PDB file of C-alpha atoms in Angstrom:
ATOM      1  CA  UNK A   5      -6.951 -21.831 -68.126  1.00 42.00           C
ATOM      2  CA  UNK A   6      -8.225 -19.278 -65.606  1.00 49.00           C
ATOM      3  CA  UNK A   7      -9.314 -21.879 -62.992  1.00 46.00           C
ATOM      4  CA  UNK A   8      -5.757 -23.292 -63.046  1.00 45.00           C
ATOM      5  CA  UNK A   9      -4.355 -19.818 -62.342  1.00 46.00           C
ATOM      6  CA  UNK A  10      -6.768 -18.994 -59.544  1.00 48.00           C
ATOM      7  CA  UNK A  11      -6.238 -22.366 -57.880  1.00 50.00           C
ATOM      8  CA  UNK A  12      -2.817 -21.447 -56.508  1.00 44.00           C
ATOM      9  CA  UNK A  13      -3.096 -17.745 -56.623  1.00 45.00           C
ATOM     10  CA  UNK A  14      -3.907 -12.860 -54.165  1.00 31.00           C
ATOM     11  CA  UNK A  15      -7.849  -6.569 -51.386  1.00 27.00           C
ATOM     12  CA  UNK A  16      -7.970  -6.131 -48.121  1.00 29.00           C
ATOM     13  CA  UNK A  17      -9.635  -3.803 -45.598  1.00 29.00           C
ATOM     14  CA  UNK A  18      -7.177  -1.301 -44.154  1.00 25.00           C
ATOM     15  CA  UNK A  19      -9.227   1.184 -42.146  1.00 24.00           C
ATOM     16  CA  UNK A  20      -7.406   1.682 -38.861  1.00 24.00           C
ATOM     17  CA  UNK A  21      -9.128   3.452 -35.995  1.00 26.00           C
ATOM     18  CA  UNK A  22      -6.717   2.869 -33.135  1.00 24.00           C
ATOM     19  CA  UNK A  23      -3.907   0.713 -31.812  1.00 27.00           C
ATOM     20  CA  UNK A  24      -3.191  -0.690 -28.401  1.00 30.00           C
ATOM     21  CA  UNK A  25      -0.296  -2.694 -27.043  1.00 30.00           C
ATOM     22  CA  UNK A  26      -1.123  -6.125 -25.646  1.00 29.00           C
ATOM     23  CA  UNK A  27       2.066  -7.737 -24.390  1.00 29.00           C
ATOM     24  CA  UNK A  28       4.281  -8.529 -27.358  1.00 34.00           C
ATOM     25  CA  UNK A  29       1.400  -8.197 -29.805  1.00 45.00           C
ATOM     26  CA  UNK A  30      -0.003  -5.087 -31.445  1.00 42.00           C
ATOM     27  CA  UNK A  31      -3.779  -5.226 -31.699  1.00 44.00           C
ATOM     28  CA  UNK A  32      -5.464  -3.007 -34.282  1.00 44.00           C
ATOM     29  CA  UNK A  33      -9.192  -2.376 -34.101  1.00 41.00           C
ATOM     30  CA  UNK A  34     -10.762  -1.736 -37.495  1.00 49.00           C
ATOM     31  CA  UNK A  35     -14.244  -0.929 -38.672  1.00 42.00           C
ATOM     32  CA  UNK A  36     -15.792  -1.265 -42.084  1.00 45.00           C
ATOM     33  CA  UNK A  37     -19.489  -0.417 -42.304  1.00 51.00           C
ATOM     34  CA  UNK A  38     -20.953  -2.066 -39.172  1.00 62.00           C
ATOM     35  CA  UNK A  39     -18.278  -4.784 -38.917  1.00 82.00           C
ATOM     36  CA  UNK A  40     -15.617  -4.291 -36.260  1.00 90.00           C
ATOM     37  CA  UNK A  41     -12.655  -6.617 -35.899  1.00 94.00           C
ATOM     38  CA  UNK A  42      -9.288  -6.976 -34.242  1.00 96.00           C
ATOM     39  CA  UNK A  43      -6.077  -7.652 -36.111  1.00 96.00           C
ATOM     40  CA  UNK A  44      -2.551  -8.358 -34.997  1.00 97.00           C
ATOM     41  CA  UNK A  45       0.670 -10.261 -35.466  1.00 98.00           C
ATOM     42  CA  UNK A  46       1.954 -13.259 -33.558  1.00 98.00           C
ATOM     43  CA  UNK A  47       5.414 -14.843 -33.473  1.00 97.00           C
ATOM     44  CA  UNK A  48       4.872 -18.297 -34.951  1.00 97.00           C
ATOM     45  CA  UNK A  49       7.679 -20.728 -35.799  1.00 97.00           C
ATOM     46  CA  UNK A  50       9.949 -17.953 -37.049  1.00 96.00           C
ATOM     47  CA  UNK A  51       7.143 -16.031 -38.763  1.00 97.00           C
ATOM     48  CA  UNK A  52       5.433 -12.775 -37.940  1.00 97.00           C
ATOM     49  CA  UNK A  53       1.953 -14.138 -38.645  1.00 98.00           C
ATOM     50  CA  UNK A  54      -0.994 -11.849 -39.366  1.00 98.00           C
ATOM     51  CA  UNK A  55      -4.533 -12.606 -38.213  1.00 98.00           C
ATOM     52  CA  UNK A  56      -7.954 -10.962 -37.904  1.00 98.00           C
ATOM     53  CA  UNK A  57     -10.703 -11.768 -35.399  1.00 98.00           C
ATOM     54  CA  UNK A  58     -14.379 -11.014 -36.032  1.00 97.00           C
ATOM     55  CA  UNK A  59     -17.479 -11.626 -33.945  1.00 96.00           C
ATOM     56  CA  UNK A  60     -18.080 -13.736 -30.841  1.00 95.00           C
ATOM     57  CA  UNK A  61     -18.898 -17.358 -30.130  1.00 96.00           C
ATOM     58  CA  UNK A  62     -17.361 -20.676 -31.069  1.00 97.00           C
ATOM     59  CA  UNK A  63     -14.092 -20.180 -33.004  1.00 98.00           C
ATOM     60  CA  UNK A  64     -14.043 -20.779 -36.763  1.00 98.00           C
ATOM     61  CA  UNK A  65     -10.627 -20.472 -38.422  1.00 98.00           C
ATOM     62  CA  UNK A  66     -10.522 -19.396 -42.078  1.00 98.00           C
ATOM     63  CA  UNK A  67      -7.526 -20.469 -44.193  1.00 98.00           C
ATOM     64  CA  UNK A  68      -7.152 -18.764 -47.568  1.00 98.00           C
ATOM     65  CA  UNK A  69      -6.145 -20.148 -50.939  1.00 98.00           C
ATOM     66  CA  UNK A  70      -2.663 -20.051 -52.453  1.00 96.00           C
ATOM     67  CA  UNK A  71      -1.467 -16.604 -53.519  1.00 96.00           C
ATOM     68  CA  UNK A  72      -4.374 -14.974 -51.700  1.00 97.00           C
ATOM     69  CA  UNK A  73      -5.137 -12.757 -48.733  1.00 97.00           C
ATOM     70  CA  UNK A  74      -7.884 -13.133 -46.165  1.00 98.00           C
ATOM     71  CA  UNK A  75     -10.203 -10.862 -48.105  1.00 96.00           C
ATOM     72  CA  UNK A  76      -9.616 -12.220 -51.603  1.00 97.00           C
ATOM     73  CA  UNK A  77     -10.758 -15.656 -50.460  1.00 97.00           C
ATOM     74  CA  UNK A  78     -13.256 -14.812 -47.710  1.00 97.00           C
ATOM     75  CA  UNK A  79     -14.182 -11.123 -47.898  1.00 96.00           C
ATOM     76  CA  UNK A  80     -17.742 -11.874 -48.997  1.00 96.00           C
ATOM     77  CA  UNK A  81     -18.509 -14.506 -46.352  1.00 97.00           C
ATOM     78  CA  UNK A  82     -16.780 -13.124 -43.240  1.00 97.00           C
ATOM     79  CA  UNK A  83     -19.574 -10.625 -42.385  1.00 96.00           C
ATOM     80  CA  UNK A  84     -22.135 -13.426 -42.673  1.00 96.00           C
ATOM     81  CA  UNK A  85     -20.202 -16.040 -40.696  1.00 97.00           C
ATOM     82  CA  UNK A  86     -19.264 -13.553 -37.960  1.00 97.00           C
ATOM     83  CA  UNK A  87     -22.915 -12.976 -37.049  1.00 95.00           C
ATOM     84  CA  UNK A  88     -23.022 -16.218 -35.050  1.00 94.00           C
ATOM     85  CA  UNK A  89     -19.415 -17.170 -34.222  1.00 97.00           C
ATOM     86  CA  UNK A  90     -15.913 -15.907 -33.636  1.00 98.00           C
ATOM     87  CA  UNK A  91     -14.140 -15.890 -36.988  1.00 98.00           C
ATOM     88  CA  UNK A  92     -10.345 -16.057 -36.915  1.00 98.00           C
ATOM     89  CA  UNK A  93      -8.848 -15.439 -40.349  1.00 98.00           C
ATOM     90  CA  UNK A  94      -5.131 -15.965 -40.947  1.00 98.00           C
ATOM     91  CA  UNK A  95      -2.535 -15.217 -43.594  1.00 98.00           C
ATOM     92  CA  UNK A  96       0.060 -17.928 -44.098  1.00 98.00           C
ATOM     93  CA  UNK A  97       3.792 -17.783 -44.784  1.00 98.00           C
ATOM     94  CA  UNK A  98       4.771 -15.198 -47.437  1.00 97.00           C
ATOM     95  CA  UNK A  99       1.114 -14.304 -48.083  1.00 98.00           C
ATOM     96  CA  UNK A 100      -0.399 -10.874 -47.537  1.00 97.00           C
ATOM     97  CA  UNK A 101       0.942  -9.321 -44.356  1.00 97.00           C
ATOM     98  CA  UNK A 102       2.649 -12.427 -42.958  1.00 98.00           C
ATOM     99  CA  UNK A 103       6.429 -12.595 -43.253  1.00 97.00           C
ATOM    100  CA  UNK A 104       8.434 -15.225 -45.127  1.00 97.00           C
ATOM    101  CA  UNK A 105      10.939 -17.673 -43.723  1.00 95.00           C
ATOM    102  CA  UNK A 106      13.928 -18.956 -45.649  1.00 90.00           C
ATOM    103  CA  UNK A 107      12.182 -22.216 -46.509  1.00 96.00           C
ATOM    104  CA  UNK A 108       9.867 -23.644 -49.127  1.00 97.00           C
ATOM    105  CA  UNK A 109       6.147 -23.757 -48.428  1.00 98.00           C
ATOM    106  CA  UNK A 110       4.507 -26.981 -47.323  1.00 98.00           C
ATOM    107  CA  UNK A 111       0.974 -27.820 -46.280  1.00 98.00           C
ATOM    108  CA  UNK A 112       2.316 -29.620 -43.234  1.00 98.00           C
ATOM    109  CA  UNK A 113       4.230 -26.523 -42.068  1.00 98.00           C
ATOM    110  CA  UNK A 114       1.206 -24.314 -42.708  1.00 98.00           C
ATOM    111  CA  UNK A 115      -0.845 -26.655 -40.521  1.00 98.00           C
ATOM    112  CA  UNK A 116       1.735 -26.449 -37.737  1.00 98.00           C
ATOM    113  CA  UNK A 117       1.834 -22.648 -38.044  1.00 98.00           C
ATOM    114  CA  UNK A 118      -1.940 -22.356 -37.664  1.00 98.00           C
ATOM    115  CA  UNK A 119      -1.868 -24.684 -34.648  1.00 98.00           C
ATOM    116  CA  UNK A 120       0.876 -22.583 -33.041  1.00 98.00           C
ATOM    117  CA  UNK A 121      -1.070 -19.369 -33.669  1.00 98.00           C
ATOM    118  CA  UNK A 122      -4.142 -20.778 -31.927  1.00 98.00           C
ATOM    119  CA  UNK A 123      -1.982 -21.752 -28.962  1.00 98.00           C
ATOM    120  CA  UNK A 124      -0.678 -18.174 -28.788  1.00 98.00           C
ATOM    121  CA  UNK A 125      -4.274 -16.931 -28.872  1.00 98.00           C
ATOM    122  CA  UNK A 126      -5.235 -19.342 -26.054  1.00 98.00           C
ATOM    123  CA  UNK A 127      -7.704 -21.217 -28.255  1.00 98.00           C
ATOM    124  CA  UNK A 128      -7.772 -24.917 -27.350  1.00 98.00           C
ATOM    125  CA  UNK A 129     -10.107 -26.114 -30.093  1.00 98.00           C
ATOM    126  CA  UNK A 130     -11.748 -24.653 -33.197  1.00 98.00           C
ATOM    127  CA  UNK A 131     -13.622 -25.448 -36.366  1.00 98.00           C
ATOM    128  CA  UNK A 132     -11.744 -24.869 -39.627  1.00 99.00           C
ATOM    129  CA  UNK A 133     -12.766 -23.721 -43.098  1.00 98.00           C
ATOM    130  CA  UNK A 134     -10.020 -23.947 -45.686  1.00 98.00           C
ATOM    131  CA  UNK A 135     -10.403 -22.963 -49.316  1.00 98.00           C
ATOM    132  CA  UNK A 136      -8.285 -24.402 -52.161  1.00 98.00           C
ATOM    133  CA  UNK A 137      -4.709 -24.679 -50.830  1.00 98.00           C
ATOM    134  CA  UNK A 138      -6.234 -23.728 -47.493  1.00 98.00           C
ATOM    135  CA  UNK A 139      -8.436 -26.796 -47.768  1.00 98.00           C
ATOM    136  CA  UNK A 140      -5.366 -28.994 -48.138  1.00 98.00           C
ATOM    137  CA  UNK A 141      -3.849 -27.247 -45.118  1.00 98.00           C
ATOM    138  CA  UNK A 142      -7.067 -27.982 -43.217  1.00 98.00           C
ATOM    139  CA  UNK A 143      -6.682 -31.665 -44.079  1.00 98.00           C
ATOM    140  CA  UNK A 144      -3.188 -31.554 -42.588  1.00 98.00           C
ATOM    141  CA  UNK A 145      -4.477 -29.818 -39.444  1.00 98.00           C
ATOM    142  CA  UNK A 146      -7.021 -32.601 -38.939  1.00 98.00           C
ATOM    143  CA  UNK A 147      -4.297 -35.219 -39.493  1.00 98.00           C
ATOM    144  CA  UNK A 148      -1.462 -33.613 -37.498  1.00 98.00           C
ATOM    145  CA  UNK A 149      -3.416 -31.769 -34.793  1.00 98.00           C
ATOM    146  CA  UNK A 150      -6.636 -33.704 -34.120  1.00 98.00           C
ATOM    147  CA  UNK A 151      -6.706 -32.451 -30.527  1.00 98.00           C
ATOM    148  CA  UNK A 152      -7.468 -28.888 -31.663  1.00 98.00           C
ATOM    149  CA  UNK A 153      -9.783 -29.847 -34.521  1.00 98.00           C
ATOM    150  CA  UNK A 154     -13.548 -29.566 -34.207  1.00 98.00           C
ATOM    151  CA  UNK A 155     -15.442 -29.660 -37.500  1.00 98.00           C
ATOM    152  CA  UNK A 156     -13.714 -29.078 -40.840  1.00 98.00           C
ATOM    153  CA  UNK A 157     -14.957 -27.579 -44.101  1.00 99.00           C
ATOM    154  CA  UNK A 158     -12.856 -28.531 -47.109  1.00 98.00           C
ATOM    155  CA  UNK A 159     -13.513 -26.068 -49.912  1.00 98.00           C
ATOM    156  CA  UNK A 160     -12.033 -27.301 -53.212  1.00 98.00           C
ATOM    157  CA  UNK A 161      -9.306 -29.170 -51.330  1.00 98.00           C
ATOM    158  CA  UNK A 162      -6.733 -31.347 -53.090  1.00 98.00           C
ATOM    159  CA  UNK A 163      -5.369 -34.528 -51.540  1.00 98.00           C
ATOM    160  CA  UNK A 164      -4.185 -36.466 -54.629  1.00 98.00           C
ATOM    161  CA  UNK A 165      -2.459 -35.438 -57.844  1.00 98.00           C
ATOM    162  CA  UNK A 166      -5.196 -37.150 -59.848  1.00 98.00           C
ATOM    163  CA  UNK A 167      -7.720 -34.795 -58.246  1.00 98.00           C
ATOM    164  CA  UNK A 168      -7.161 -32.211 -60.990  1.00 97.00           C
ATOM    165  CA  UNK A 169      -6.841 -32.582 -64.788  1.00 95.00           C
ATOM    166  CA  UNK A 170      -3.350 -33.549 -65.940  1.00 93.00           C
ATOM    167  CA  UNK A 171      -3.065 -30.208 -67.773  1.00 93.00           C
ATOM    168  CA  UNK A 172      -2.941 -28.507 -64.376  1.00 94.00           C
ATOM    169  CA  UNK A 173       0.465 -29.986 -63.621  1.00 95.00           C
ATOM    170  CA  UNK A 174       1.857 -29.007 -67.001  1.00 92.00           C
ATOM    171  CA  UNK A 175       0.643 -25.456 -66.429  1.00 91.00           C
ATOM    172  CA  UNK A 176       2.229 -25.298 -62.976  1.00 93.00           C
ATOM    173  CA  UNK A 177       5.637 -26.230 -64.371  1.00 93.00           C
ATOM    174  CA  UNK A 178       5.464 -23.144 -66.610  1.00 92.00           C
ATOM    175  CA  UNK A 179       3.689 -20.805 -64.179  1.00 93.00           C
ATOM    176  CA  UNK A 180       4.851 -17.187 -64.220  1.00 95.00           C
ATOM    177  CA  UNK A 181       3.886 -14.076 -62.287  1.00 95.00           C
ATOM    178  CA  UNK A 182       2.487 -12.543 -65.490  1.00 93.00           C
ATOM    179  CA  UNK A 183      -0.259 -15.179 -65.464  1.00 91.00           C
ATOM    180  CA  UNK A 184      -1.450 -14.442 -61.943  1.00 93.00           C
ATOM    181  CA  UNK A 185      -4.851 -12.688 -61.888  1.00 93.00           C
ATOM    182  CA  UNK A 186      -4.567  -8.946 -61.508  1.00 94.00           C
ATOM    183  CA  UNK A 187      -6.966  -8.890 -58.547  1.00 95.00           C
ATOM    184  CA  UNK A 188      -4.634 -11.127 -56.570  1.00 96.00           C
ATOM    185  CA  UNK A 189      -1.510  -9.161 -57.443  1.00 96.00           C
ATOM    186  CA  UNK A 190      -3.186  -5.895 -56.455  1.00 96.00           C
ATOM    187  CA  UNK A 191      -4.419  -7.369 -53.177  1.00 96.00           C
ATOM    188  CA  UNK A 192      -0.902  -8.406 -52.221  1.00 97.00           C
ATOM    189  CA  UNK A 193       0.624  -5.075 -53.175  1.00 96.00           C
ATOM    190  CA  UNK A 194      -2.000  -3.173 -51.174  1.00 95.00           C
ATOM    191  CA  UNK A 195      -1.209  -4.915 -47.885  1.00 96.00           C
ATOM    192  CA  UNK A 196       2.267  -6.458 -47.962  1.00 95.00           C
ATOM    193  CA  UNK A 197       4.950  -4.640 -45.932  1.00 91.00           C
ATOM    194  CA  UNK A 198       7.401  -5.341 -48.765  1.00 91.00           C
ATOM    195  CA  UNK A 199       5.825  -5.537 -52.208  1.00 90.00           C
ATOM    196  CA  UNK A 200       9.010  -7.130 -53.561  1.00 91.00           C
ATOM    197  CA  UNK A 201       7.760 -10.304 -51.878  1.00 95.00           C
ATOM    198  CA  UNK A 202       5.144 -10.825 -54.590  1.00 97.00           C
ATOM    199  CA  UNK A 203       7.555 -12.760 -56.816  1.00 96.00           C
ATOM    200  CA  UNK A 204       8.768 -14.806 -53.851  1.00 96.00           C
ATOM    201  CA  UNK A 205       5.230 -15.714 -52.845  1.00 97.00           C
ATOM    202  CA  UNK A 206       4.344 -16.695 -56.405  1.00 96.00           C
ATOM    203  CA  UNK A 207       7.424 -18.845 -56.832  1.00 96.00           C
ATOM    204  CA  UNK A 208       6.987 -20.573 -53.468  1.00 96.00           C
ATOM    205  CA  UNK A 209       3.342 -21.366 -54.244  1.00 97.00           C
ATOM    206  CA  UNK A 210       4.164 -22.667 -57.719  1.00 96.00           C
ATOM    207  CA  UNK A 211       7.036 -24.830 -56.446  1.00 96.00           C
ATOM    208  CA  UNK A 212       4.845 -26.335 -53.738  1.00 97.00           C
ATOM    209  CA  UNK A 213       2.286 -27.410 -56.317  1.00 97.00           C
ATOM    210  CA  UNK A 214       4.871 -28.768 -58.768  1.00 96.00           C
ATOM    211  CA  UNK A 215       6.285 -30.918 -55.948  1.00 97.00           C
ATOM    212  CA  UNK A 216       2.903 -31.876 -54.490  1.00 98.00           C
ATOM    213  CA  UNK A 217       2.650 -35.517 -53.414  1.00 98.00           C
ATOM    214  CA  UNK A 218      -0.448 -37.522 -52.558  1.00 98.00           C
ATOM    215  CA  UNK A 219      -1.668 -37.598 -48.975  1.00 98.00           C
ATOM    216  CA  UNK A 220      -1.680 -41.328 -48.128  1.00 98.00           C
ATOM    217  CA  UNK A 221      -5.089 -42.975 -47.893  1.00 98.00           C
ATOM    218  CA  UNK A 222      -4.468 -44.150 -44.349  1.00 98.00           C
ATOM    219  CA  UNK A 223      -3.878 -40.576 -43.174  1.00 98.00           C
ATOM    220  CA  UNK A 224      -7.067 -39.322 -44.814  1.00 98.00           C
ATOM    221  CA  UNK A 225      -9.010 -42.246 -43.343  1.00 98.00           C
ATOM    222  CA  UNK A 226      -7.584 -41.409 -39.901  1.00 98.00           C
ATOM    223  CA  UNK A 227      -9.496 -38.110 -39.834  1.00 98.00           C
ATOM    224  CA  UNK A 228     -12.219 -38.312 -37.193  1.00 97.00           C
ATOM    225  CA  UNK A 229     -13.412 -34.707 -37.368  1.00 98.00           C
ATOM    226  CA  UNK A 230     -16.861 -34.186 -38.915  1.00 98.00           C
ATOM    227  CA  UNK A 231     -16.191 -32.913 -42.435  1.00 98.00           C
ATOM    228  CA  UNK A 232     -18.101 -31.006 -45.100  1.00 98.00           C
ATOM    229  CA  UNK A 233     -16.521 -31.231 -48.563  1.00 98.00           C
ATOM    230  CA  UNK A 234     -17.512 -28.534 -51.069  1.00 98.00           C
ATOM    231  CA  UNK A 235     -16.557 -28.087 -54.729  1.00 98.00           C
ATOM    232  CA  UNK A 236     -18.030 -26.313 -57.727  1.00 98.00           C
ATOM    233  CA  UNK A 237     -19.436 -28.371 -60.573  1.00 97.00           C
ATOM    234  CA  UNK A 238     -16.978 -26.547 -62.865  1.00 97.00           C
ATOM    235  CA  UNK A 239     -14.175 -26.564 -60.309  1.00 98.00           C
ATOM    236  CA  UNK A 240     -10.570 -27.429 -61.120  1.00 96.00           C
ATOM    237  CA  UNK A 241     -11.027 -30.183 -58.517  1.00 98.00           C
ATOM    238  CA  UNK A 242     -12.799 -33.081 -60.183  1.00 98.00           C
ATOM    239  CA  UNK A 243     -16.075 -34.474 -58.821  1.00 98.00           C
ATOM    240  CA  UNK A 244     -14.453 -37.912 -58.734  1.00 98.00           C
ATOM    241  CA  UNK A 245     -11.764 -36.635 -56.392  1.00 98.00           C
ATOM    242  CA  UNK A 246     -14.294 -35.037 -54.052  1.00 98.00           C
ATOM    243  CA  UNK A 247     -16.331 -38.247 -54.003  1.00 98.00           C
ATOM    244  CA  UNK A 248     -13.225 -40.323 -53.245  1.00 98.00           C
ATOM    245  CA  UNK A 249     -12.308 -38.054 -50.325  1.00 98.00           C
ATOM    246  CA  UNK A 250     -15.912 -38.168 -49.106  1.00 98.00           C
ATOM    247  CA  UNK A 251     -15.765 -41.970 -49.027  1.00 98.00           C
ATOM    248  CA  UNK A 252     -12.454 -42.002 -47.145  1.00 98.00           C
ATOM    249  CA  UNK A 253     -13.445 -39.539 -44.399  1.00 98.00           C
ATOM    250  CA  UNK A 254     -15.975 -41.397 -42.337  1.00 97.00           C
ATOM    251  CA  UNK A 255     -19.307 -39.642 -41.830  1.00 97.00           C
ATOM    252  CA  UNK A 256     -18.361 -36.723 -44.086  1.00 98.00           C
ATOM    253  CA  UNK A 257     -20.835 -34.715 -46.153  1.00 98.00           C
ATOM    254  CA  UNK A 258     -20.353 -33.730 -49.808  1.00 98.00           C
ATOM    255  CA  UNK A 259     -21.804 -30.766 -51.693  1.00 98.00           C
ATOM    256  CA  UNK A 260     -21.239 -30.051 -55.391  1.00 98.00           C
ATOM    257  CA  UNK A 261     -22.389 -26.502 -56.076  1.00 97.00           C
ATOM    258  CA  UNK A 262     -23.025 -24.888 -59.490  1.00 96.00           C
ATOM    259  CA  UNK A 263     -20.108 -22.653 -60.434  1.00 96.00           C
ATOM    260  CA  UNK A 264     -16.340 -22.472 -60.783  1.00 96.00           C
ATOM    261  CA  UNK A 265     -13.506 -22.686 -58.262  1.00 97.00           C
ATOM    262  CA  UNK A 266     -14.437 -20.490 -55.286  1.00 97.00           C
ATOM    263  CA  UNK A 267     -17.610 -19.008 -56.757  1.00 97.00           C
ATOM    264  CA  UNK A 268     -19.638 -20.554 -53.927  1.00 98.00           C
ATOM    265  CA  UNK A 269     -17.888 -18.239 -51.402  1.00 98.00           C
ATOM    266  CA  UNK A 270     -17.534 -15.196 -53.657  1.00 97.00           C
ATOM    267  CA  UNK A 271     -13.761 -15.541 -54.121  1.00 97.00           C
ATOM    268  CA  UNK A 272     -12.571 -12.306 -55.710  1.00 96.00           C
ATOM    269  CA  UNK A 273     -11.652 -13.609 -59.178  1.00 95.00           C
ATOM    270  CA  UNK A 274     -15.071 -15.246 -59.598  1.00 94.00           C
ATOM    271  CA  UNK A 275     -17.273 -12.236 -58.815  1.00 91.00           C
ATOM    272  CA  UNK A 276     -19.842 -11.343 -61.474  1.00 88.00           C
ATOM    273  CA  UNK A 277     -22.032  -8.289 -61.974  1.00 88.00           C
ATOM    274  CA  UNK A 278     -25.074 -10.301 -60.953  1.00 90.00           C
ATOM    275  CA  UNK A 279     -23.440 -11.478 -57.685  1.00 91.00           C
ATOM    276  CA  UNK A 280     -25.934 -12.084 -54.870  1.00 91.00           C
ATOM    277  CA  UNK A 281     -25.158 -13.046 -51.280  1.00 92.00           C
ATOM    278  CA  UNK A 282     -27.996 -15.551 -51.486  1.00 89.00           C
ATOM    279  CA  UNK A 283     -25.934 -17.593 -53.948  1.00 91.00           C
ATOM    280  CA  UNK A 284     -23.218 -18.242 -51.346  1.00 96.00           C
ATOM    281  CA  UNK A 285     -23.082 -21.462 -49.320  1.00 97.00           C
ATOM    282  CA  UNK A 286     -23.073 -19.748 -45.920  1.00 97.00           C
ATOM    283  CA  UNK A 287     -26.425 -21.238 -44.915  1.00 97.00           C
ATOM    284  CA  UNK A 288     -25.163 -24.745 -45.652  1.00 98.00           C
ATOM    285  CA  UNK A 289     -21.957 -24.091 -43.707  1.00 98.00           C
ATOM    286  CA  UNK A 290     -23.843 -22.724 -40.689  1.00 97.00           C
ATOM    287  CA  UNK A 291     -26.174 -25.722 -40.668  1.00 98.00           C
ATOM    288  CA  UNK A 292     -23.175 -28.054 -40.747  1.00 98.00           C
ATOM    289  CA  UNK A 293     -21.334 -26.194 -37.983  1.00 98.00           C
ATOM    290  CA  UNK A 294     -24.408 -25.981 -35.763  1.00 95.00           C
TER     291      UNK A 294
END
């Protein structure tokens, strides 16, 4: 049952060295070990949207999984990816440090929010790496905003209801906050301005999945961006689903990696005592992006 829980579900670095005003935005420079990054908020479609920027080079936007923060999904790979490119990591509506709006979550709205953030940051085009729910959002970015889309990496992305075992949908109908992994709850509580939002975030994520509808084939086939599809061989996403998506996105690449949902990027709920950076798929991602 754990993969079902971690599929929609919440760590973060909070070492502040100084602040500076930059127009309407507050930029915070932070350092952890040798990694320095900027963070800030941007007004996006009625949200106060949080983002972090690491490194220099071609932009790569990271989009976290449901119920997660930047670091719970990508904390292990950001230092590696930022060595050769500018990494822009975001937190979506009601997640982590980003505010909520009085509206249900949707992957389409998340895609529009990310596109608006990039416009505010004066970024005309970027590559995208979305994990889990973030992978589905990345699909919607490629469909709805092809003009800003370079290459896309779809990590354990869902496009059809039959892409997961039927038991997943039964579980989602009964999902409760008590079942959310403790690591994800703690990560939210550590960074959220209002920790009372944890229940709201959980309920919005669960409702979105219960009401999830298939992305039409013609929209998936319309994607022209070069795509790398990644799943674990013990993922909640079925190999058949990944293969079907691979066949529909022309020229895409498919990788099925040993491990469970998110283990290939060191997602926080999958970490083991014997964790090694060498087991991550960063080399494959860099080869694809280059």
